[in-house]
XYZ file of C-alpha atoms in Angstrom:
322
model
C -60.778 58.816 -89.266
C -61.136 55.247 -90.739
C -63.622 53.855 -93.220
C -64.340 51.110 -90.923
C -68.035 50.363 -90.139
C -68.321 49.275 -86.504
C -71.552 47.952 -84.885
C -72.793 48.973 -81.457
C -75.906 46.711 -80.413
C -76.273 48.020 -77.185
C -75.134 51.155 -75.412
C -71.798 51.531 -73.933
C -70.821 54.356 -71.597
C -71.214 57.850 -73.114
C -67.483 58.345 -73.208
C -66.533 54.880 -75.393
C -69.156 56.437 -77.739
C -67.790 59.799 -78.287
C -64.208 58.322 -78.259
C -65.389 56.342 -81.549
C -67.947 58.805 -83.084
C -65.589 60.404 -85.814
C -62.648 57.944 -85.873
C -64.997 54.975 -87.275
C -68.528 54.684 -88.977
C -70.488 53.814 -85.864
C -73.888 52.135 -86.217
C -75.978 52.217 -83.061
C -78.359 49.211 -83.524
C -80.357 50.044 -80.371
C -81.613 53.398 -81.983
C -83.193 52.051 -85.236
C -86.579 51.557 -85.636
C -86.181 48.056 -86.949
C -82.966 46.799 -85.543
C -83.130 43.384 -87.659
C -83.762 44.844 -91.010
C -81.232 47.687 -90.313
C -78.444 44.548 -89.399
C -79.156 42.711 -92.178
C -78.626 46.099 -94.453
C -75.268 46.583 -93.052
C -74.199 43.458 -91.972
C -71.743 43.091 -95.176
C -69.930 45.895 -94.185
C -69.350 45.414 -90.539
C -65.987 45.313 -89.691
C -65.975 45.681 -85.918
C -68.170 44.538 -83.046
C -68.346 47.220 -79.890
C -69.860 45.038 -76.703
C -72.078 42.370 -77.610
C -75.884 41.868 -78.733
C -78.039 39.624 -76.602
C -77.090 35.840 -76.926
C -73.851 34.409 -78.079
C -71.362 36.001 -80.300
C -70.779 32.625 -82.040
C -70.152 31.114 -85.662
C -73.555 31.994 -86.550
C -73.382 35.617 -85.999
C -69.715 35.506 -87.906
C -71.555 34.092 -91.021
C -73.894 37.095 -90.812
C -70.832 39.234 -90.724
C -68.510 38.290 -93.291
C -66.419 41.117 -92.996
C -65.782 40.833 -89.359
C -62.332 41.707 -88.034
C -62.424 42.359 -84.422
C -64.893 41.701 -81.422
C -64.297 44.108 -78.776
C -65.866 42.774 -75.861
C -66.975 44.977 -72.905
C -65.800 43.078 -69.546
C -62.971 41.213 -68.870
C -64.958 37.812 -69.131
C -65.375 36.677 -72.472
C -67.570 33.556 -72.134
C -70.472 34.523 -74.388
C -68.241 34.907 -77.166
C -66.642 31.912 -78.898
C -63.320 32.920 -79.457
C -62.063 29.461 -80.752
C -64.548 29.877 -83.656
C -63.414 33.859 -84.172
C -59.702 32.548 -84.468
C -60.636 30.146 -87.094
C -61.804 33.117 -89.114
C -59.000 35.296 -88.329
C -61.193 37.187 -86.179
C -59.466 39.131 -83.073
C -61.100 39.290 -80.039
C -60.837 41.537 -76.932
C -61.802 42.001 -73.576
C -61.197 44.957 -70.777
C -58.552 43.179 -68.308
C -57.121 45.281 -65.472
C -59.538 48.726 -65.184
C -61.928 46.414 -63.086
C -59.791 44.121 -61.148
C -59.980 46.430 -58.071
C -63.680 47.298 -58.120
C -64.391 43.727 -58.254
C -62.375 42.814 -55.458
C -63.982 45.515 -53.460
C -67.523 43.978 -54.179
C -66.179 40.669 -53.271
C -65.124 41.722 -50.145
C -68.067 43.934 -49.134
C -70.447 41.094 -50.013
C -68.384 38.813 -47.813
C -69.002 41.252 -45.044
C -72.647 41.692 -46.043
C -73.321 37.918 -46.027
C -71.666 36.859 -42.784
C -72.609 40.112 -40.885
C -76.258 39.749 -42.405
C -76.177 43.341 -43.255
C -79.107 43.489 -45.278
C -80.882 41.714 -43.026
C -79.868 43.876 -40.761
C -81.253 47.277 -42.445
C -84.682 45.421 -43.394
C -85.025 44.873 -39.579
C -84.293 48.515 -38.860
C -86.753 49.642 -41.834
C -89.609 47.264 -40.715
C -89.719 48.870 -37.088
C -88.508 45.715 -35.268
C -85.241 47.140 -33.271
C -87.232 48.786 -30.745
C -89.143 45.494 -29.966
C -85.980 42.990 -29.557
C -82.343 43.317 -30.380
C -81.361 42.170 -33.815
C -79.897 38.214 -33.670
C -76.239 37.561 -33.300
C -74.599 36.928 -36.704
C -71.500 34.742 -37.397
C -68.087 36.531 -37.448
C -65.196 36.760 -40.125
C -62.606 36.870 -37.577
C -60.483 33.623 -37.517
C -61.655 32.441 -40.783
C -59.606 30.724 -43.453
C -60.038 32.024 -47.156
C -59.920 30.131 -50.466
C -59.861 31.715 -53.626
C -60.840 29.729 -56.462
C -59.014 31.159 -59.153
C -55.970 33.172 -58.543
C -55.922 35.384 -61.349
C -56.045 39.102 -61.031
C -59.047 39.640 -59.379
C -58.369 36.725 -57.081
C -55.413 38.370 -56.310
C -56.907 41.695 -55.514
C -59.200 39.705 -53.170
C -56.475 37.871 -51.210
C -54.982 41.252 -50.727
C -57.773 42.853 -48.967
C -58.504 39.744 -46.743
C -54.772 39.548 -45.675
C -55.382 42.994 -44.028
C -58.416 41.666 -42.348
C -56.150 39.200 -40.831
C -57.625 36.072 -42.561
C -54.965 33.103 -43.712
C -55.274 32.498 -47.754
C -55.290 29.573 -49.615
C -56.231 28.849 -53.647
C -56.782 26.732 -56.494
C -56.320 27.322 -60.273
C -55.203 25.148 -63.036
C -51.341 25.552 -61.818
C -49.516 26.027 -58.846
C -48.231 30.063 -59.211
C -44.682 30.482 -58.518
C -43.693 33.471 -56.184
C -47.012 32.900 -54.407
C -46.774 31.849 -50.982
C -50.291 31.347 -50.311
C -51.133 27.358 -49.661
C -51.923 25.761 -52.986
C -54.582 22.783 -53.257
C -54.709 20.713 -56.174
C -58.730 20.431 -56.750
C -61.504 22.687 -55.328
C -62.697 20.030 -53.269
C -59.449 20.125 -51.322
C -59.335 23.885 -51.066
C -63.205 23.548 -49.890
C -62.091 21.356 -47.000
C -59.089 23.763 -45.821
C -61.412 26.829 -45.608
C -64.654 28.225 -44.406
C -64.784 31.131 -46.580
C -64.629 29.828 -50.486
C -64.447 32.882 -53.083
C -65.061 31.930 -56.771
C -62.972 34.613 -59.076
C -62.371 32.141 -61.903
C -63.478 32.803 -65.630
C -66.663 31.433 -66.962
C -66.953 29.049 -69.786
C -67.291 25.197 -70.142
C -64.131 24.687 -68.810
C -65.327 25.872 -65.280
C -68.991 24.736 -65.383
C -70.174 23.356 -61.939
C -66.691 23.686 -60.632
C -68.480 24.214 -57.439
C -70.546 21.184 -56.834
C -72.418 19.186 -54.212
C -68.959 17.558 -53.294
C -67.154 21.086 -52.854
C -69.897 22.266 -50.980
C -70.122 19.745 -48.788
C -66.197 19.795 -48.281
C -66.820 23.737 -47.096
C -69.068 22.758 -44.204
C -71.741 23.328 -42.239
C -69.959 26.905 -41.081
C -68.899 27.394 -44.743
C -69.588 30.599 -46.438
C -69.460 30.499 -50.276
C -69.157 33.936 -52.589
C -69.412 33.814 -56.040
C -68.157 36.969 -58.240
C -67.343 34.923 -61.052
C -70.203 33.422 -63.550
C -73.394 31.681 -62.505
C -72.306 28.768 -64.409
C -69.088 28.238 -62.082
C -71.429 26.749 -59.322
C -74.071 24.076 -59.883
C -77.147 26.204 -58.732
C -79.484 23.569 -58.024
C -76.974 21.724 -55.588
C -76.048 25.350 -53.941
C -79.432 25.726 -53.393
C -79.934 22.314 -51.719
C -76.726 22.804 -49.450
C -78.565 26.383 -48.469
C -81.611 24.755 -47.619
C -80.334 21.503 -46.001
C -77.808 23.289 -43.840
C -74.760 21.733 -45.616
C -73.106 25.302 -45.916
C -73.623 28.265 -43.662
C -74.513 31.122 -46.334
C -73.617 32.194 -49.681
C -73.059 36.006 -51.145
C -73.868 35.913 -55.066
C -73.420 38.477 -57.819
C -74.054 36.248 -60.605
C -76.340 33.636 -61.837
C -77.023 31.004 -64.107
C -80.059 32.261 -66.200
C -79.583 36.412 -65.745
C -81.768 38.476 -64.959
C -83.624 35.492 -63.533
C -83.285 34.275 -60.123
C -84.812 31.327 -58.647
C -87.519 32.039 -56.345
C -85.843 29.235 -53.988
C -82.616 31.384 -53.743
C -84.774 34.462 -53.076
C -86.917 32.798 -50.315
C -83.752 31.931 -48.301
C -82.877 33.970 -45.266
C -79.079 32.986 -45.518
C -78.005 34.426 -48.711
C -77.416 38.141 -50.230
C -78.268 38.573 -53.698
C -76.792 41.252 -55.999
C -77.568 41.923 -59.712
C -74.266 41.356 -61.130
C -72.457 44.765 -60.037
C -69.060 43.705 -59.321
C -67.659 46.421 -62.027
C -70.725 48.476 -61.913
C -69.913 51.870 -60.558
C -69.248 54.880 -62.687
C -65.843 55.419 -63.067
C -64.855 51.677 -63.648
C -67.685 51.333 -66.346
C -66.304 54.454 -67.927
C -63.035 53.026 -68.057
C -64.205 49.548 -69.350
C -65.962 51.439 -72.413
C -62.820 53.639 -73.039
C -60.858 50.377 -73.301
C -63.485 48.781 -75.883
C -62.895 51.926 -77.728
C -59.151 52.067 -77.926
C -59.119 48.473 -78.560
C -60.785 49.266 -81.842
C -58.990 52.582 -82.669
C -55.919 50.791 -82.369
C -56.929 47.726 -84.521
C -58.692 50.007 -87.230
C -55.696 52.888 -87.478
C -52.641 50.723 -86.549
C -53.491 47.191 -86.958
C -52.490 45.936 -83.235
C -55.202 45.742 -80.746
C -54.316 46.581 -77.102
C -55.514 43.609 -75.066
C -56.525 40.547 -77.260
C -57.367 37.202 -75.911
C -55.118 34.389 -75.573
C -57.385 32.159 -78.170
C -57.026 34.789 -80.865
C -53.567 35.551 -81.190
C -53.038 38.711 -83.477
C -51.715 38.447 -86.861
C -48.395 39.756 -87.754
C -50.436 42.033 -90.189
C -54.008 42.926 -90.250
C -55.981 41.313 -93.093
């Protein structure tokens, strides 16, 4: 056991809590009668953050936690953590790569199929008792489509492998052309959209990808185009997407993420050519448990060995723990 005080603002999977109990002094903020007063009392001692509180993990929070050494983010995306500000203070940020890639890729393909073949709409058609009166309308098809992957990282690559098995051609856009990748490369999102009729966003969130999919990209995707987003809501200009769906600029969209979660615009909900999910890309029992375990493992490795397992690039690990 170490003497490290670790703050867990919201509950992580039970296995992660069990892994940390007895190895660190774990402070469960959500269990406190007065969380604000409790946090003020322990803040000077907190050396680790497991998961994150509501809102951003930024310089203001770091100022409140002067002893903080490590932020163990629950998720592969860490756009809610100001990793640059953390690095400036010598704070290490970790995430949970690898353990959720396949799950999110499965969800992305399922969302694509549901969107093109209109599976939720067909389910409602049966439940509403409409089938005895008329067949369900014919849907578009996945056959013969060209898929564009916006961000060919681990998740994007896993999506591409699955779509190859469906017989789709694959192209991609990223900051750089990747060596050893046979898929066609396009140097802008608009060029990728023009070359495909399924556009799947798997890029990280953050300022660098904000509104990467804008009105111009959607226009390039075209009237038979389908947009799938399993990245972050900020990646697409949500107002432009709504207008494109309402006006027939694109055919349909499947969205697992939104700008202001958990709030979803009424305009999106009202559209018949959307499939909307409550940000469940990695939300299986097994995958969330693995993510939680990696959060715990990062904290334990840092406090017991001085080396985290999966630090993010912005916060390189110092040669010796401070």
